[in-house]
Amino acid sequence: MSEDSRVSGSFVAADYVVFALMLVVSAAVGVYYAWTDRKQRSSGDFLMGGRRLTALPVSLSLTASFMSAITVLSHPAEVYRYGASVAFYCLSYLVTMLVTSEVFLPVFYKLSITSTYEYLELRFNRATRLLGTLLFVVQTILYTGIVIYTPALALNQVTGLDLWGAVVSTGVVCTFYCTVGGLKAVVWTDVFQLGVMLAGFLAVIIRSVMLQGGVISIISDSQRGGRLNLWDFDTNPLRRHTFWTVTVGGTFIWISVYGINQAQVQRYISCKSITHARLSLYINLLGLWSILFCSVFAGLCLYSVYKHCDPWNTGLVSAPDQLMPYLVMDILGDYPGLPGLFVAAAYSGSLSTVSSSINALAAVTVEDLIKPYRNISEKHLSWISKGLSFLYGVLCIGMAGLASLMGGILQATISIFGIIGGPLLGLFTLGIICPCANSKGALSGLLSGLVVSLWVGIGAQIYPPPPDMSRPLSLTTDGCNFTTTAENMFHQVPLLADWYSLSYLYFSPIGTIVVISVGLIISMFTGKSHFVQYGLLVVIYRVQRFSALFVVFSYSFKLDLKKDREKTFGNTNPGFCDVELDLTKSNVPS
C-alpha cells in the first residue's frame, strides 16, 4: 500500500446516509410497535411483550444484546495482538446455554417473575433483593455509558465521524424506541441490528480476502505469525489466554450474563412457552458462534494486511480499538458507503446493548423499587415504565459524557463492573442449588465476594500483568516506508504483585466461588443443628428434558426439605425441591 493510503480517511455523504438509515430504521420499529400496541394497559405488556414472543426473534435479540460495539472493535484487535485462542469461547457459549436452559431458565420461567431479583426475596429476604437490584442498576448505568462512548471515540479518531453528534444521536434514537415501543421494539430492532453487524463484518472480510489473494493466504500468514495459537493447554492461571482460561473463565462470565442478568433473562422468559424459551437459547447459540467466527477471522485479516507494517507501533493509531476502523478506511475508503456500513455495524452493537440495558433498568426499578412499596394501577405503572425508560436513556447519555473525562480509567472501569457479575452469579447459584443456605449466609457471601473480586480486579489495573503472562505476539514495522512515530512500551509488574497477574477471565469464577463458600459457612453457623439435619448437600433437581436425579452426600435418614425451612433457612426454594410446588397455593409473596 502507498503512503497516502495510510492517512486516515474521512466519511463522505454516502457513508453518512448508510449510518443515518440504520438510525431511521431503528426509530421506525419503535414507532410501529408504539402504534400497534397503543392499547396496552399494563407494565407487563410494555416490559415483557405480554409474554407472547416466539423463539426466533428472541434468540436473535439475545445474540445482539451483549455483542456490543466493544465486541466489533476489540475482538479483532485481540486476535491481532494475542492470537486466535479466544475462538474457544465457542465452548464457553455451549456450556453456558446448557446450564442456563436446564438450571436457571426453569426457575425464573415457572415463577413468572419480571425481575430476576424478585427470586432473591422469595428465596432469602428483601434486603438481599434490594442489594442485588442496586448493584445491577449502578453497574448497568455506568457500563452502558461506556458502551456508548468508547466506540464513538475510536471511530471519531480514525474516520472523522463527529464524536458527540454520534453519541447523542445514537443515545436519543435508542431512548426513543425503548420509551415508545417497549420490549417488542427492543427485540425487533435487535434483530435488524444483528443483521447490520454481520453485514459490516462480511464487508471487511470479503475485501480483505480479495486483497490478500484468498482465505488460504490469510490463514498461512496467520500461521507464520503465530496467530493460530489454539492448542495452548497450559494450566497456569496467571496466563492471559489459554484453552483453560477461555473455556473455564469464559463459561463463568457468560453464565453470569445469560443465567442471571436481567437484560437477557427478561427476553427468554417473555416467550409464550418454556419450550420457546429453551429454543431461543439454542438458536442464539448459532448467532453467537457466527459473530465469534466473524470477529476472529476479521482479526486474522487485520494481521494479514498489516503483517509487515503495524499501524499501532508506528503511531498511526493510538489504541488497539482503532485498528479495525483504520483497516476499514484503508481498504474500503474507495467504496463510498461501505465505511458507513461498518460504522453502522459498530453502532448497531451499541444500540442493541443500550436498548437492552434501558429496558432492563426500567423493569427492575418498577418491580423491585416501586411495586413492593406503592399500590399503583397497572395503567399508571405502564406510564411509569415509559418514563423510567426515558430517564435511564438520558442518564446513559450523561454517563457517556462522564466516560469522556475518565481517560485511562476507562478500561479499568469496564473490568471492574464486569467483575460484579461473578458475585451476583454466586448469590443466585447459592440460592438455587444449595437448599441449606439462608439469608445471613447469602448477604455475607455477596459482600465477601464483591470485596475479593474488586480487590483482585483493581489490583490488576494498578499492576498490569507482565508480558511473559499476557504474551502479546510480535508485531513488526520493517515493511513500512516511513519513519516510525511511536513505540509501545510494556511495564513490568513488581514481584509482590504476582497475585494480580491472574488472568482477568478468572475474576468472575473467584467472585462466584467466594460467595458460595462464605454463604455456606455462615449458613452452617447461623443455622445451628438444622444444617446437619439437611446433610452436607442435597440437590434433587428434576429436569424435564433429562429426568435426571442428582443426590450428593446425604445422611441415611429421611429428609423433610420443607419442614421449618421458612423459619430457619428462608423460604422454600421454588425451583429446586423434592416436590412439585403449586405456587398459586403457596404463601410465599409474589
XYZ file of C-alpha atoms in Angstrom:
590
model
C 0.000 0.000 0.000
C 1.115 3.516 -0.699
C 1.977 6.008 1.961
C -1.102 8.058 1.048
C -3.338 5.113 1.816
C -2.094 5.145 5.369
C -3.521 8.562 6.067
C -6.842 8.031 7.823
C -9.753 8.988 5.618
C -12.997 10.653 6.450
C -16.657 9.988 5.889
C -18.324 11.018 2.638
C -22.015 11.667 2.012
C -22.811 8.011 1.169
C -21.338 6.882 4.487
C -23.483 9.315 6.430
C -26.558 8.146 4.502
C -25.926 4.491 5.418
C -25.314 5.386 9.068
C -28.421 7.588 9.215
C -30.521 4.873 7.548
C -29.640 2.468 10.343
C -30.827 5.022 12.933
C -34.030 5.776 10.996
C -34.986 2.109 10.652
C -34.370 1.541 14.378
C -36.574 4.511 15.280
C -39.253 3.368 12.829
C -39.522 -0.003 14.574
C -40.246 1.831 17.829
C -42.954 3.925 16.161
C -44.524 0.806 14.637
C -44.849 -1.016 17.973
C -45.976 2.141 19.742
C -48.887 2.276 17.268
C -49.770 -1.438 17.167
C -49.633 -1.753 20.985
C -51.212 1.613 21.740
C -53.965 -0.111 23.742
C -51.572 -1.928 26.064
C -52.751 -1.403 29.598
C -50.130 -2.936 31.851
C -46.454 -2.610 32.644
C -46.175 -6.324 31.818
C -47.140 -5.621 28.214
C -44.552 -2.861 27.964
C -41.699 -4.604 29.803
C -42.348 -8.244 28.859
C -44.128 -8.002 25.493
C -47.177 -9.595 27.096
C -45.153 -12.849 27.391
C -46.230 -13.731 23.851
C -42.915 -13.622 21.975
C -41.619 -16.529 19.899
C -38.226 -18.193 19.830
C -36.659 -16.800 16.643
C -36.765 -13.023 17.273
C -35.899 -13.533 20.942
C -32.889 -15.679 20.020
C -31.525 -13.027 17.647
C -32.140 -10.356 20.274
C -30.239 -12.432 22.850
C -27.284 -12.604 20.463
C -27.275 -8.891 19.716
C -27.756 -7.697 23.299
C -24.234 -8.321 24.550
C -22.421 -8.300 21.208
C -21.699 -4.578 21.637
C -19.516 -2.237 19.615
C -16.748 -3.167 22.021
C -17.033 -6.693 20.596
C -16.962 -5.438 16.996
C -13.850 -3.328 17.612
C -11.990 -5.196 20.370
C -12.246 -8.881 19.416
C -10.403 -8.479 16.094
C -7.773 -6.332 17.829
C -7.418 -9.049 20.486
C -6.744 -11.663 17.794
C -4.316 -9.281 16.070
C -2.276 -8.827 19.266
C -2.684 -12.124 21.148
C -3.821 -14.738 18.643
C -6.990 -16.703 17.938
C -7.247 -18.558 21.257
C -10.406 -16.545 22.016
C -12.092 -18.853 19.480
C -12.516 -21.300 22.383
C -15.312 -19.051 23.580
C -17.406 -21.294 21.327
C -17.148 -23.992 24.026
C -17.982 -21.468 26.745
C -21.107 -20.466 24.845
C -22.193 -24.102 24.529
C -21.810 -24.869 28.241
C -23.490 -21.559 29.096
C -26.612 -22.383 27.088
C -26.845 -25.878 28.596
C -26.541 -24.588 32.169
C -28.872 -21.644 31.574
C -31.618 -23.686 29.892
C -31.571 -26.510 32.438
C -30.771 -24.695 35.711
C -31.737 -21.022 35.642
C -34.482 -20.893 32.994
C -36.871 -23.362 34.736
C -36.681 -21.399 37.985
C -37.329 -17.955 36.526
C -39.913 -19.081 33.959
C -42.049 -21.106 36.368
C -42.115 -18.241 38.866
C -43.471 -15.893 36.121
C -41.398 -13.043 37.511
C -40.460 -9.863 35.677
C -37.295 -9.023 37.616
C -34.751 -11.738 38.378
C -34.190 -10.085 41.743
C -37.733 -10.988 42.811
C -36.345 -14.500 43.198
C -33.878 -13.296 45.821
C -36.707 -12.136 48.087
C -38.644 -15.354 47.555
C -35.535 -17.383 48.403
C -33.847 -15.183 51.016
C -35.246 -11.812 52.084
C -35.985 -8.300 50.876
C -32.589 -6.917 51.895
C -30.844 -9.390 49.592
C -33.206 -8.434 46.766
C -32.577 -4.708 47.218
C -28.793 -5.109 47.360
C -28.781 -7.200 44.198
C -31.038 -4.689 42.436
C -28.929 -1.681 43.397
C -25.733 -3.389 42.272
C -27.324 -4.162 38.921
C -28.646 -0.606 38.434
C -25.322 1.091 39.220
C -23.285 -1.388 37.167
C -25.572 -1.153 34.149
C -25.785 2.649 34.020
C -22.018 3.003 34.198
C -21.305 0.207 31.737
C -23.907 1.447 29.263
C -22.401 4.934 29.180
C -19.031 3.410 28.415
C -20.545 1.244 25.654
C -21.877 4.421 24.011
C -18.693 6.472 24.353
C -15.857 4.007 23.663
C -16.704 3.147 20.017
C -17.596 6.792 19.318
C -14.110 7.853 20.405
C -12.349 5.138 18.384
C -14.365 5.847 15.243
C -14.021 9.618 15.617
C -10.233 9.488 15.759
C -9.967 7.315 12.652
C -12.927 8.138 10.412
C -13.572 11.734 11.388
C -17.170 10.949 12.384
C -18.322 13.709 14.733
C -17.861 12.371 18.277
C -20.712 13.992 20.181
C -23.018 14.001 17.181
C -22.714 10.205 17.084
C -23.044 9.810 20.876
C -26.138 11.995 21.153
C -27.851 10.673 18.005
C -27.449 7.018 18.980
C -28.472 7.741 22.572
C -31.558 9.727 21.526
C -32.725 7.175 18.942
C -32.212 4.307 21.379
C -34.060 6.114 24.172
C -36.892 6.976 21.779
C -37.705 3.464 20.591
C -37.255 1.983 24.072
C -39.645 4.549 25.530
C -42.404 4.320 22.939
C -42.146 0.682 21.849
C -41.148 -1.316 24.937
C -39.656 -4.801 24.833
C -41.149 -5.703 21.438
C -39.425 -2.726 19.820
C -36.150 -3.603 21.570
C -36.308 -7.228 20.391
C -37.105 -6.444 16.745
C -34.547 -3.626 16.468
C -32.000 -6.073 17.866
C -32.865 -8.446 15.009
C -32.240 -5.700 12.450
C -29.059 -4.507 14.184
C -27.630 -8.032 14.312
C -28.020 -8.217 10.543
C -26.189 -4.892 10.164
C -23.360 -6.148 12.421
C -22.881 -9.274 10.329
C -23.008 -7.243 7.085
C -20.302 -4.895 8.390
C -18.036 -7.785 9.314
C -18.585 -9.501 5.969
C -17.733 -6.322 4.025
C -14.347 -6.138 5.764
C -13.663 -9.871 5.475
C -14.590 -10.143 1.767
C -12.480 -7.120 0.791
C -9.514 -8.388 2.844
C -9.723 -11.821 1.224
C -9.739 -10.189 -2.233
C -6.707 -8.034 -1.403
C -4.673 -10.826 0.189
C -5.299 -13.409 -2.516
C -7.784 -15.714 -0.808
C -8.658 -17.327 2.509
C -5.693 -19.745 2.341
C -3.271 -16.835 2.081
C -4.739 -15.165 5.184
C -4.586 -18.413 7.162
C -0.978 -19.011 6.030
C 0.053 -15.503 7.086
C -1.635 -16.018 10.462
C 0.060 -19.382 10.932
C 3.501 -17.940 10.195
C 2.801 -15.011 12.503
C 1.789 -17.297 15.386
C -1.826 -16.113 15.418
C -3.273 -19.634 15.198
C -2.123 -20.434 18.738
C -5.153 -22.585 19.523
C -3.540 -25.582 21.187
C -2.233 -23.952 24.344
C -3.269 -26.151 27.272
C -1.067 -24.504 29.893
C -2.894 -24.718 33.240
C -1.070 -21.724 34.730
C -3.900 -19.424 35.973
C -1.640 -16.390 35.515
C -1.620 -16.791 31.731
C -3.913 -14.318 29.972
C -5.398 -16.650 27.347
C -5.123 -20.431 27.232
C -7.630 -23.166 26.498
C -8.481 -23.358 30.203
C -8.778 -19.648 30.957
C -11.039 -19.046 27.961
C -13.269 -22.101 28.435
C -13.498 -22.170 32.254
C -13.278 -18.453 32.991
C -15.345 -17.574 29.931
C -18.075 -20.006 30.982
C -18.489 -18.286 34.363
C -18.594 -14.864 32.718
C -21.219 -15.846 30.157
C -23.375 -17.761 32.649
C -23.467 -14.567 34.715
C -24.761 -12.822 31.569
C -27.273 -15.383 30.290
C -28.191 -17.064 33.562
C -28.964 -14.097 35.819
C -28.524 -10.763 34.019
C -31.886 -9.019 33.840
C -31.397 -7.890 30.233
C -31.070 -11.486 28.985
C -33.422 -13.252 31.390
C -36.168 -10.717 30.643
C -36.061 -11.782 26.990
C -36.317 -15.521 27.221
C -38.943 -15.522 29.990
C -41.064 -13.262 27.760
C -41.530 -16.215 25.376
C -45.010 -17.725 25.175
C -43.844 -21.135 26.451
C -40.840 -22.660 28.184
C -40.176 -24.667 25.005
C -39.871 -21.443 23.017
C -37.641 -20.026 25.755
C -35.278 -23.011 25.597
C -35.292 -22.975 21.815
C -34.415 -19.270 21.803
C -31.285 -20.004 23.833
C -30.091 -22.717 21.471
C -30.820 -20.729 18.289
C -28.995 -17.835 19.947
C -26.005 -20.172 20.291
C -25.735 -20.287 16.491
C -25.779 -16.486 16.398
C -23.030 -16.242 18.994
C -20.867 -18.683 17.046
C -21.429 -16.647 13.855
C -20.385 -13.364 15.464
C -17.390 -15.062 17.127
C -16.236 -16.595 13.836
C -16.560 -13.268 12.011
C -14.671 -11.335 14.704
C -11.859 -13.895 14.923
C -11.444 -14.123 11.156
C -11.571 -10.314 10.903
C -8.659 -10.268 13.364
C -6.726 -12.686 11.145
C -7.461 -10.450 8.140
C -6.213 -7.481 10.150
C -2.920 -9.254 10.809
C -2.536 -10.460 7.234
C -2.943 -6.928 5.840
C -0.569 -5.294 8.334
C 1.862 -8.138 8.995
C 4.808 -6.070 7.706
C 3.741 -2.625 8.915
C 1.896 -2.455 12.242
C -0.219 0.746 12.476
C -0.125 0.683 16.274
C 3.652 0.654 16.737
C 4.044 3.228 14.003
C 1.697 5.603 15.784
C -0.921 5.686 13.027
C -3.465 4.639 15.641
C -3.194 5.447 19.334
C -5.139 2.463 20.737
C -5.845 -1.131 19.649
C -9.586 -0.412 19.383
C -8.805 1.889 16.461
C -7.213 -0.874 14.375
C -10.458 -2.123 12.806
C -11.745 1.366 11.862
C -8.288 2.118 10.439
C -8.407 -1.062 8.334
C -11.890 -0.148 7.117
C -10.839 3.318 5.978
C -7.689 1.856 4.419
C -9.231 -0.934 2.326
C -12.825 0.296 1.904
C -12.238 4.029 1.623
C -12.558 3.893 -2.159
C -16.032 2.340 -1.894
C -18.459 5.059 -0.731
C -20.999 3.685 1.715
C -19.006 0.658 2.888
C -17.127 2.518 5.653
C -20.556 3.801 6.693
C -21.821 0.217 6.778
C -19.046 -0.839 9.152
C -19.639 2.159 11.418
C -23.349 1.337 11.346
C -22.379 -2.206 12.395
C -20.349 -0.897 15.331
C -23.128 1.415 16.439
C -25.712 -1.331 15.973
C -23.751 -3.190 18.622
C -24.018 -0.144 20.875
C -27.729 0.359 20.222
C -28.592 -3.277 20.943
C -26.676 -3.223 24.242
C -28.005 0.148 25.361
C -31.636 -0.623 24.488
C -31.438 -3.920 26.367
C -29.985 -2.140 29.373
C -32.585 0.641 29.377
C -35.450 -1.843 29.192
C -33.930 -3.988 31.949
C -33.301 -0.977 34.202
C -36.914 0.120 33.836
C -38.106 -3.397 34.661
C -36.093 -3.811 37.863
C -36.968 -0.303 39.040
C -40.701 -0.917 38.634
C -40.694 -4.431 40.049
C -38.122 -4.073 42.846
C -38.199 -0.436 43.901
C -41.773 0.754 43.215
C -44.376 -2.050 43.229
C -43.393 -3.549 46.632
C -43.886 -0.154 48.310
C -46.694 1.537 46.355
C -50.152 0.363 45.350
C -50.383 1.685 41.793
C -52.694 0.627 38.976
C -51.284 -1.245 36.003
C -52.148 1.609 33.655
C -50.135 4.044 35.757
C -47.287 1.536 36.067
C -47.182 1.328 32.279
C -46.693 5.089 32.050
C -44.121 4.987 34.842
C -42.229 2.286 32.913
C -42.113 4.527 29.832
C -40.967 7.479 31.928
C -38.223 5.378 33.501
C -37.053 4.237 30.061
C -36.687 7.882 29.063
C -34.926 8.760 32.335
C -32.426 5.926 32.083
C -31.735 6.797 28.452
C -30.829 10.336 29.475
C -28.674 9.003 32.330
C -26.787 6.704 29.960
C -26.076 9.581 27.562
C -24.894 11.624 30.549
C -22.695 8.730 31.632
C -21.118 8.754 28.162
C -20.134 12.360 28.858
C -18.631 11.319 32.196
C -16.740 8.490 30.455
C -15.082 11.097 28.223
C -13.416 12.543 31.334
C -12.094 9.225 32.632
C -9.124 8.896 30.294
C -7.006 5.938 31.328
C -9.551 4.814 33.893
C -11.974 3.832 31.115
C -10.618 0.318 30.593
C -10.320 -0.166 34.349
C -13.972 0.771 34.797
C -15.126 -1.782 32.225
C -13.154 -4.500 34.021
C -14.363 -3.511 37.475
C -18.021 -3.565 36.539
C -17.572 -6.834 34.710
C -16.334 -8.280 37.999
C -19.666 -7.608 39.724
C -21.309 -10.335 37.659
C -19.282 -13.076 39.412
C -20.557 -12.396 42.952
C -24.129 -11.984 41.682
C -23.854 -15.336 39.891
C -22.613 -16.850 43.154
C -25.614 -15.416 45.016
C -28.181 -16.890 42.619
C -26.322 -20.208 42.432
C -26.232 -20.378 46.220
C -29.986 -19.953 46.356
C -30.794 -22.391 43.566
C -28.525 -25.372 44.221
C -27.871 -25.084 47.974
C -31.115 -25.742 49.916
C -29.344 -25.228 53.246
C -28.262 -21.622 52.541
C -30.049 -18.854 54.450
C -30.335 -15.086 54.118
C -27.476 -14.318 56.515
C -25.164 -16.555 54.526
C -26.347 -15.024 51.243
C -25.700 -11.427 52.307
C -22.346 -12.272 53.907
C -21.271 -14.241 50.859
C -22.286 -11.495 48.422
C -20.395 -8.799 50.319
C -17.322 -11.037 50.683
C -17.342 -11.929 47.005
C -17.603 -8.281 45.990
C -14.697 -7.286 48.211
C -12.427 -10.052 46.892
C -13.386 -9.517 43.239
C -12.898 -5.765 43.390
C -9.605 -6.193 45.248
C -8.207 -8.508 42.589
C -9.652 -6.503 39.695
C -8.426 -3.108 40.893
C -5.031 -4.588 41.717
C -4.767 -5.956 38.177
C -5.366 -2.451 36.810
C -2.758 -0.889 39.085
C -0.225 -3.652 38.369
C -0.900 -4.931 34.826
C 0.265 -8.481 34.050
C 3.826 -8.703 32.682
C 4.382 -9.626 29.020
C 5.512 -13.151 29.927
C 1.996 -13.821 31.273
C -0.104 -11.901 28.721
C 2.281 -12.893 25.914
C 1.468 -10.360 23.204
C 2.643 -11.687 19.844
C 5.313 -9.971 17.776
C 4.412 -7.057 15.514
C 6.799 -5.511 13.004
C 7.272 -2.206 11.199
C 10.027 -3.498 8.905
C 7.798 -3.197 5.860
C 6.928 0.456 6.460
C 8.422 3.021 4.067
C 8.101 5.899 6.514
C 9.547 6.854 9.900
C 8.006 5.256 12.970
C 6.439 7.913 15.187
C 5.634 5.936 18.308
C 6.541 2.768 20.099
C 4.540 0.859 22.679
C 6.366 0.030 25.884
C 5.477 -2.672 28.393
C 5.709 -2.131 32.136
C 6.975 -4.884 34.344
C 4.921 -5.973 37.352
C 6.515 -5.858 40.837
C 7.283 -9.284 42.253
C 4.960 -8.736 45.212
C 2.071 -8.100 42.829
C 2.146 -11.531 41.132
C -1.287 -12.287 42.576
C -2.688 -9.535 40.349
C -1.320 -11.269 37.254
C -4.179 -13.758 37.463
C -5.953 -13.975 34.114
C -8.780 -11.440 34.000
C -11.080 -14.276 32.884
C -10.752 -15.835 36.345
C -12.080 -12.761 38.185
C -15.664 -13.942 37.764
C -15.051 -17.520 39.000
C -13.262 -16.122 42.058
C -16.253 -13.967 42.956
C -18.693 -16.835 42.414
C -16.703 -19.338 44.472
C -16.152 -16.897 47.350
C -19.871 -16.113 47.587
C -20.890 -19.786 47.628
C -18.163 -20.782 50.099
C -18.742 -17.954 52.566
C -22.507 -18.287 52.182
C -22.449 -21.980 53.092
C -20.106 -21.458 56.044
C -22.185 -18.611 57.518
C -25.383 -20.594 56.936
C -23.867 -23.540 58.789
C -23.083 -21.461 61.882
C -26.293 -19.410 61.884
C -28.495 -22.423 61.051
C -27.149 -24.418 64.037
C -28.247 -28.058 64.213
C -30.612 -27.768 61.248
C -27.656 -27.521 58.855
C -26.569 -31.018 59.926
C -30.123 -32.303 59.522
C -30.094 -31.377 55.855
C -26.792 -33.155 55.256
C -23.703 -31.770 53.636
C -25.518 -31.078 50.414
C -28.781 -32.301 48.945
C -29.648 -31.296 45.445
C -32.652 -33.062 43.994
C -33.417 -31.452 40.717
C -35.896 -32.962 38.342
C -35.047 -31.724 34.852
C -37.959 -32.074 32.465
C -35.806 -32.878 29.439
C -33.404 -35.301 31.092
C -35.423 -36.580 34.115
C -32.151 -36.783 35.996
C -31.809 -37.209 39.756
C -28.694 -35.877 41.461
C -28.015 -36.639 45.124
C -24.652 -35.610 46.640
C -23.721 -36.552 50.205
C -26.861 -37.120 52.248
C -27.469 -38.907 55.511
C -29.254 -42.207 55.673
C -32.407 -40.905 57.383
C -35.331 -39.398 55.504
C -35.073 -35.648 54.953
C -38.022 -33.272 55.023
C -36.805 -30.373 52.882
C -39.842 -28.204 53.649
C -40.138 -28.595 57.413
C -39.005 -25.480 59.290
C -37.456 -24.113 56.082
C -39.184 -20.750 56.326
C -38.197 -20.395 59.970
C -34.531 -21.321 59.757
C -33.303 -21.156 56.202
C -35.630 -18.750 54.433
C -38.435 -19.617 52.027
C -38.717 -22.989 50.313
C -36.801 -22.913 47.041
C -39.486 -22.977 44.327
C -37.098 -24.066 41.614
C -35.275 -26.930 43.329
C -37.321 -29.033 45.704
C -38.162 -32.671 46.266
C -41.811 -31.988 45.490
C -43.651 -30.116 42.766
C -44.828 -26.792 44.173
C -48.129 -25.215 43.218
C -47.183 -21.570 43.571
C -50.822 -20.498 43.376
C -51.333 -22.157 46.732
C -48.042 -21.049 48.231
C -47.968 -18.423 50.946
C -44.743 -17.063 49.540
C -45.377 -13.465 48.443
C -45.135 -12.861 44.705
